Amino acid sequence: MGDELDIMGNIRLIETYKTFLLTSVSDLHISMLKGSRANLDEIKDELSQIIILAYLLAKKLGIDYSSIDDKVIKNLRQAFWMMKKRHRLS
């Protein structure tokens, strides 16, 4: 019975993280629609919340922080390479 409660608790926590993540993305969209530079701190806060929630969700799903870091670095390198390539073509 204890394992079942633990599994249910983990499922609820994962669902909570997913809900908070969606809410944070929604809040980011709303802040960006305002368009004011005065909202820059608000946008930074929302972006940081999205990153934090992604890490917390990954941890609950059994994904190591270091493997997330590795993927982020790989994807950043690829994105920068693509931006440089596009810039040279235009």
Tab-separated table of N, CA and C in Angstrom:
chain	number	residue	atom	x	y	z
A	1	MET	N	0.825	-1.205	0.000
A	1	MET	CA	0.000	0.000	0.000
A	1	MET	C	0.861	1.256	0.000
A	2	GLY	N	2.002	1.198	0.710
A	2	GLY	CA	2.888	2.352	0.777
A	2	GLY	C	3.459	2.727	-0.568
A	3	ASP	N	3.822	1.720	-1.379
A	3	ASP	CA	4.359	1.987	-2.716
A	3	ASP	C	3.311	2.633	-3.615
A	4	GLU	N	2.063	2.182	-3.473
A	4	GLU	CA	0.984	2.755	-4.274
A	4	GLU	C	0.775	4.226	-3.937
A	5	LEU	N	0.839	4.573	-2.654
A	5	LEU	CA	0.698	5.966	-2.248
A	5	LEU	C	1.849	6.804	-2.784
A	6	ASP	N	3.057	6.230	-2.755
A	6	ASP	CA	4.225	6.933	-3.266
A	6	ASP	C	4.095	7.193	-4.763
A	7	ILE	N	3.619	6.189	-5.502
A	7	ILE	CA	3.427	6.342	-6.944
A	7	ILE	C	2.366	7.394	-7.222
A	8	MET	N	1.266	7.347	-6.488
A	8	MET	CA	0.203	8.342	-6.679
A	8	MET	C	0.690	9.745	-6.325
A	9	GLY	N	1.485	9.839	-5.265
A	9	GLY	CA	2.048	11.139	-4.893
A	9	GLY	C	2.969	11.676	-5.970
A	10	ASN	N	3.792	10.803	-6.565
A	10	ASN	CA	4.683	11.217	-7.646
A	10	ASN	C	3.898	11.651	-8.879
A	11	ILE	N	2.841	10.918	-9.197
A	11	ILE	CA	2.010	11.288	-10.349
A	11	ILE	C	1.372	12.649	-10.121
A	12	ARG	N	0.857	12.882	-8.921
A	12	ARG	CA	0.255	14.188	-8.609
A	12	ARG	C	1.286	15.315	-8.708
A	13	LEU	N	2.487	15.053	-8.200
A	13	LEU	CA	3.528	16.070	-8.249
A	13	LEU	C	3.944	16.367	-9.688
A	14	ILE	N	4.065	15.328	-10.504
A	14	ILE	CA	4.391	15.521	-11.927
A	14	ILE	C	3.303	16.344	-12.605
A	15	GLU	N	2.053	16.025	-12.335
A	15	GLU	CA	0.942	16.786	-12.919
A	15	GLU	C	0.954	18.236	-12.438
A	16	THR	N	1.301	18.451	-11.187
A	16	THR	CA	1.398	19.807	-10.645
A	16	THR	C	2.502	20.583	-11.344
A	17	TYR	N	3.675	19.956	-11.520
A	17	TYR	CA	4.776	20.615	-12.227
A	17	TYR	C	4.368	20.964	-13.656
A	18	LYS	N	3.686	20.057	-14.326
A	18	LYS	CA	3.235	20.317	-15.694
A	18	LYS	C	2.273	21.498	-15.739
A	19	THR	N	1.365	21.554	-14.774
A	19	THR	CA	0.410	22.663	-14.716
A	19	THR	C	1.120	23.986	-14.467
A	20	PHE	N	2.054	23.997	-13.512
A	20	PHE	CA	2.824	25.215	-13.243
A	20	PHE	C	3.645	25.631	-14.458
A	21	LEU	N	4.176	24.655	-15.175
A	21	LEU	CA	4.965	24.951	-16.373
A	21	LEU	C	4.093	25.631	-17.429
A	22	LEU	N	2.917	25.074	-17.667
A	22	LEU	CA	2.000	25.689	-18.633
A	22	LEU	C	1.562	27.085	-18.194
A	23	THR	N	1.322	27.252	-16.911
A	23	THR	CA	0.941	28.555	-16.378
A	23	THR	C	2.071	29.562	-16.570
A	24	SER	N	3.294	29.133	-16.334
A	24	SER	CA	4.449	30.022	-16.503
A	24	SER	C	4.625	30.434	-17.961
A	25	VAL	N	4.417	29.499	-18.880
A	25	VAL	CA	4.505	29.832	-20.306
A	25	VAL	C	3.405	30.824	-20.677
A	26	SER	N	2.223	30.615	-20.150
A	26	SER	CA	1.117	31.534	-20.393
A	26	SER	C	1.433	32.925	-19.837
A	27	ASP	N	1.958	32.971	-18.617
A	27	ASP	CA	2.337	34.251	-18.007
A	27	ASP	C	3.404	34.957	-18.837
A	28	LEU	N	4.337	34.196	-19.382
A	28	LEU	CA	5.380	34.775	-20.234
A	28	LEU	C	4.758	35.410	-21.478
A	29	HIS	N	3.823	34.719	-22.105
A	29	HIS	CA	3.151	35.268	-23.283
A	29	HIS	C	2.426	36.567	-22.945
A	30	ILE	N	1.738	36.580	-21.829
A	30	ILE	CA	1.010	37.787	-21.420
A	30	ILE	C	1.970	38.944	-21.185
A	31	SER	N	3.087	38.674	-20.506
A	31	SER	CA	4.067	39.735	-20.249
A	31	SER	C	4.658	40.265	-21.547
A	32	MET	N	4.921	39.367	-22.469
A	32	MET	CA	5.520	39.795	-23.739
A	32	MET	C	4.524	40.577	-24.591
A	33	LEU	N	3.247	40.285	-24.440
A	33	LEU	CA	2.235	41.046	-25.176
A	33	LEU	C	2.153	42.490	-24.708
A	34	LYS	N	2.490	42.720	-23.452
A	34	LYS	CA	2.473	44.086	-22.912
A	34	LYS	C	3.482	44.957	-23.642
A	35	GLY	N	4.592	44.372	-24.041
A	35	GLY	CA	5.567	45.061	-24.866
A	35	GLY	C	6.382	46.144	-24.190
A	36	SER	N	6.214	46.381	-22.940
A	36	SER	CA	6.931	47.442	-22.253
A	36	SER	C	8.280	46.947	-21.748
A	37	ARG	N	9.321	47.748	-21.901
A	37	ARG	CA	10.642	47.387	-21.377
A	37	ARG	C	10.618	47.343	-19.850
A	38	ALA	N	9.630	47.990	-19.255
A	38	ALA	CA	9.502	47.965	-17.800
A	38	ALA	C	9.189	46.556	-17.299
A	39	ASN	N	8.704	45.696	-18.185
A	39	ASN	CA	8.358	44.331	-17.823
A	39	ASN	C	9.527	43.363	-17.975
A	40	LEU	N	10.718	43.855	-18.236
A	40	LEU	CA	11.867	42.987	-18.463
A	40	LEU	C	12.154	42.099	-17.258
A	41	ASP	N	12.048	42.637	-16.048
A	41	ASP	CA	12.257	41.821	-14.848
A	41	ASP	C	11.193	40.737	-14.734
A	42	GLU	N	9.972	41.087	-15.079
A	42	GLU	CA	8.874	40.117	-15.054
A	42	GLU	C	9.143	38.979	-16.046
A	43	ILE	N	9.610	39.329	-17.220
A	43	ILE	CA	9.927	38.323	-18.241
A	43	ILE	C	11.075	37.435	-17.777
A	44	LYS	N	12.099	38.034	-17.172
A	44	LYS	CA	13.222	37.245	-16.643
A	44	LYS	C	12.750	36.272	-15.569
A	45	ASP	N	11.875	36.751	-14.683
A	45	ASP	CA	11.332	35.885	-13.629
A	45	ASP	C	10.578	34.703	-14.228
A	46	GLU	N	9.758	34.965	-15.223
A	46	GLU	CA	8.962	33.900	-15.832
A	46	GLU	C	9.845	32.905	-16.585
A	47	LEU	N	10.851	33.405	-17.286
A	47	LEU	CA	11.786	32.500	-17.968
A	47	LEU	C	12.533	31.622	-16.968
A	48	SER	N	12.944	32.221	-15.860
A	48	SER	CA	13.658	31.428	-14.856
A	48	SER	C	12.735	30.388	-14.223
A	49	GLN	N	11.462	30.736	-14.022
A	49	GLN	CA	10.495	29.765	-13.493
A	49	GLN	C	10.319	28.585	-14.440
A	50	ILE	N	10.275	28.872	-15.737
A	50	ILE	CA	10.129	27.806	-16.734
A	50	ILE	C	11.328	26.863	-16.671
A	51	ILE	N	12.519	27.430	-16.569
A	51	ILE	CA	13.730	26.608	-16.494
A	51	ILE	C	13.732	25.758	-15.222
A	52	ILE	N	13.401	26.387	-14.094
A	52	ILE	CA	13.369	25.664	-12.817
A	52	ILE	C	12.354	24.526	-12.870
A	53	LEU	N	11.165	24.815	-13.362
A	53	LEU	CA	10.128	23.786	-13.439
A	53	LEU	C	10.525	22.655	-14.380
A	54	ALA	N	11.212	22.972	-15.459
A	54	ALA	CA	11.681	21.933	-16.373
A	54	ALA	C	12.673	21.009	-15.670
A	55	TYR	N	13.570	21.583	-14.891
A	55	TYR	CA	14.528	20.773	-14.138
A	55	TYR	C	13.824	19.918	-13.080
A	56	LEU	N	12.866	20.500	-12.352
A	56	LEU	CA	12.138	19.742	-11.337
A	56	LEU	C	11.347	18.596	-11.966
A	57	LEU	N	10.717	18.871	-13.091
A	57	LEU	CA	9.963	17.837	-13.790
A	57	LEU	C	10.893	16.721	-14.274
A	58	ALA	N	12.025	17.107	-14.826
A	58	ALA	CA	13.003	16.109	-15.289
A	58	ALA	C	13.449	15.215	-14.140
A	59	LYS	N	13.744	15.816	-13.008
A	59	LYS	CA	14.188	15.055	-11.838
A	59	LYS	C	13.119	14.043	-11.410
A	60	LYS	N	11.862	14.476	-11.386
A	60	LYS	CA	10.771	13.572	-10.997
A	60	LYS	C	10.585	12.450	-12.016
A	61	LEU	N	10.962	12.707	-13.269
A	61	LEU	CA	10.863	11.691	-14.314
A	61	LEU	C	12.095	10.790	-14.361
A	62	GLY	N	13.034	11.033	-13.439
A	62	GLY	CA	14.222	10.192	-13.357
A	62	GLY	C	15.351	10.617	-14.281
A	63	ILE	N	15.313	11.855	-14.737
A	63	ILE	CA	16.345	12.374	-15.640
A	63	ILE	C	17.310	13.219	-14.820
A	64	ASP	N	18.605	12.908	-14.926
A	64	ASP	CA	19.636	13.644	-14.192
A	64	ASP	C	19.762	15.070	-14.704
A	65	TYR	N	20.050	15.979	-13.766
A	65	TYR	CA	20.293	17.371	-14.155
A	65	TYR	C	21.436	17.467	-15.160
A	66	SER	N	22.481	16.682	-14.961
A	66	SER	CA	23.644	16.763	-15.852
A	66	SER	C	23.290	16.351	-17.283
A	67	SER	N	22.380	15.394	-17.437
A	67	SER	CA	21.993	15.005	-18.797
A	67	SER	C	21.165	16.098	-19.456
A	68	ILE	N	20.387	16.823	-18.656
A	68	ILE	CA	19.660	17.987	-19.188
A	68	ILE	C	20.657	19.060	-19.607
A	69	ASP	N	21.641	19.317	-18.746
A	69	ASP	CA	22.673	20.304	-19.072
A	69	ASP	C	23.378	19.948	-20.381
A	70	ASP	N	23.728	18.679	-20.541
A	70	ASP	CA	24.403	18.234	-21.764
A	70	ASP	C	23.541	18.485	-22.993
A	71	LYS	N	22.253	18.189	-22.887
A	71	LYS	CA	21.338	18.412	-24.014
A	71	LYS	C	21.192	19.902	-24.319
A	72	VAL	N	21.107	20.713	-23.272
A	72	VAL	CA	20.982	22.158	-23.473
A	72	VAL	C	22.208	22.690	-24.209
A	73	ILE	N	23.387	22.284	-23.772
A	73	ILE	CA	24.624	22.735	-24.416
A	73	ILE	C	24.658	22.290	-25.878
A	74	LYS	N	24.307	21.038	-26.122
A	74	LYS	CA	24.292	20.514	-27.495
A	74	LYS	C	23.310	21.305	-28.359
A	75	ASN	N	22.111	21.535	-27.827
A	75	ASN	CA	21.099	22.265	-28.592
A	75	ASN	C	21.460	23.727	-28.796
A	76	LEU	N	22.121	24.345	-27.804
A	76	LEU	CA	22.580	25.731	-27.971
A	76	LEU	C	23.621	25.831	-29.071
A	77	ARG	N	24.569	24.901	-29.061
A	77	ARG	CA	25.596	24.904	-30.113
A	77	ARG	C	24.962	24.764	-31.487
A	78	GLN	N	24.002	23.856	-31.592
A	78	GLN	CA	23.318	23.652	-32.866
A	78	GLN	C	22.539	24.899	-33.277
A	79	ALA	N	21.863	25.531	-32.320
A	79	ALA	CA	21.091	26.737	-32.623
A	79	ALA	C	22.004	27.877	-33.066
A	80	PHE	N	23.140	28.053	-32.385
A	80	PHE	CA	24.084	29.109	-32.779
A	80	PHE	C	24.659	28.835	-34.154
A	81	TRP	N	24.948	27.572	-34.442
A	81	TRP	CA	25.480	27.211	-35.752
A	81	TRP	C	24.457	27.536	-36.839
A	82	MET	N	23.181	27.215	-36.579
A	82	MET	CA	22.120	27.496	-37.551
A	82	MET	C	21.932	29.004	-37.740
A	83	MET	N	22.027	29.773	-36.656
A	83	MET	CA	21.880	31.232	-36.773
A	83	MET	C	23.028	31.817	-37.591
A	84	LYS	N	24.249	31.339	-37.360
A	84	LYS	CA	25.397	31.824	-38.129
A	84	LYS	C	25.225	31.481	-39.598
A	85	LYS	N	24.768	30.271	-39.870
A	85	LYS	CA	24.567	29.819	-41.252
A	85	LYS	C	23.528	30.680	-41.943
A	86	ARG	N	22.417	30.950	-41.273
A	86	ARG	CA	21.361	31.791	-41.855
A	86	ARG	C	21.846	33.206	-42.086
A	87	HIS	N	22.633	33.719	-41.132
A	87	HIS	CA	23.144	35.088	-41.257
A	87	HIS	C	24.059	35.205	-42.474
A	88	ARG	N	24.887	34.200	-42.714
A	88	ARG	CA	25.780	34.219	-43.881
A	88	ARG	C	25.009	34.142	-45.193
A	89	LEU	N	23.870	33.451	-45.195
A	89	LEU	CA	23.094	33.291	-46.412
A	89	LEU	C	22.285	34.521	-46.778
A	90	SER	N	21.987	35.364	-45.800
A	90	SER	CA	21.128	36.521	-46.097
A	90	SER	C	21.906	37.746	-46.473
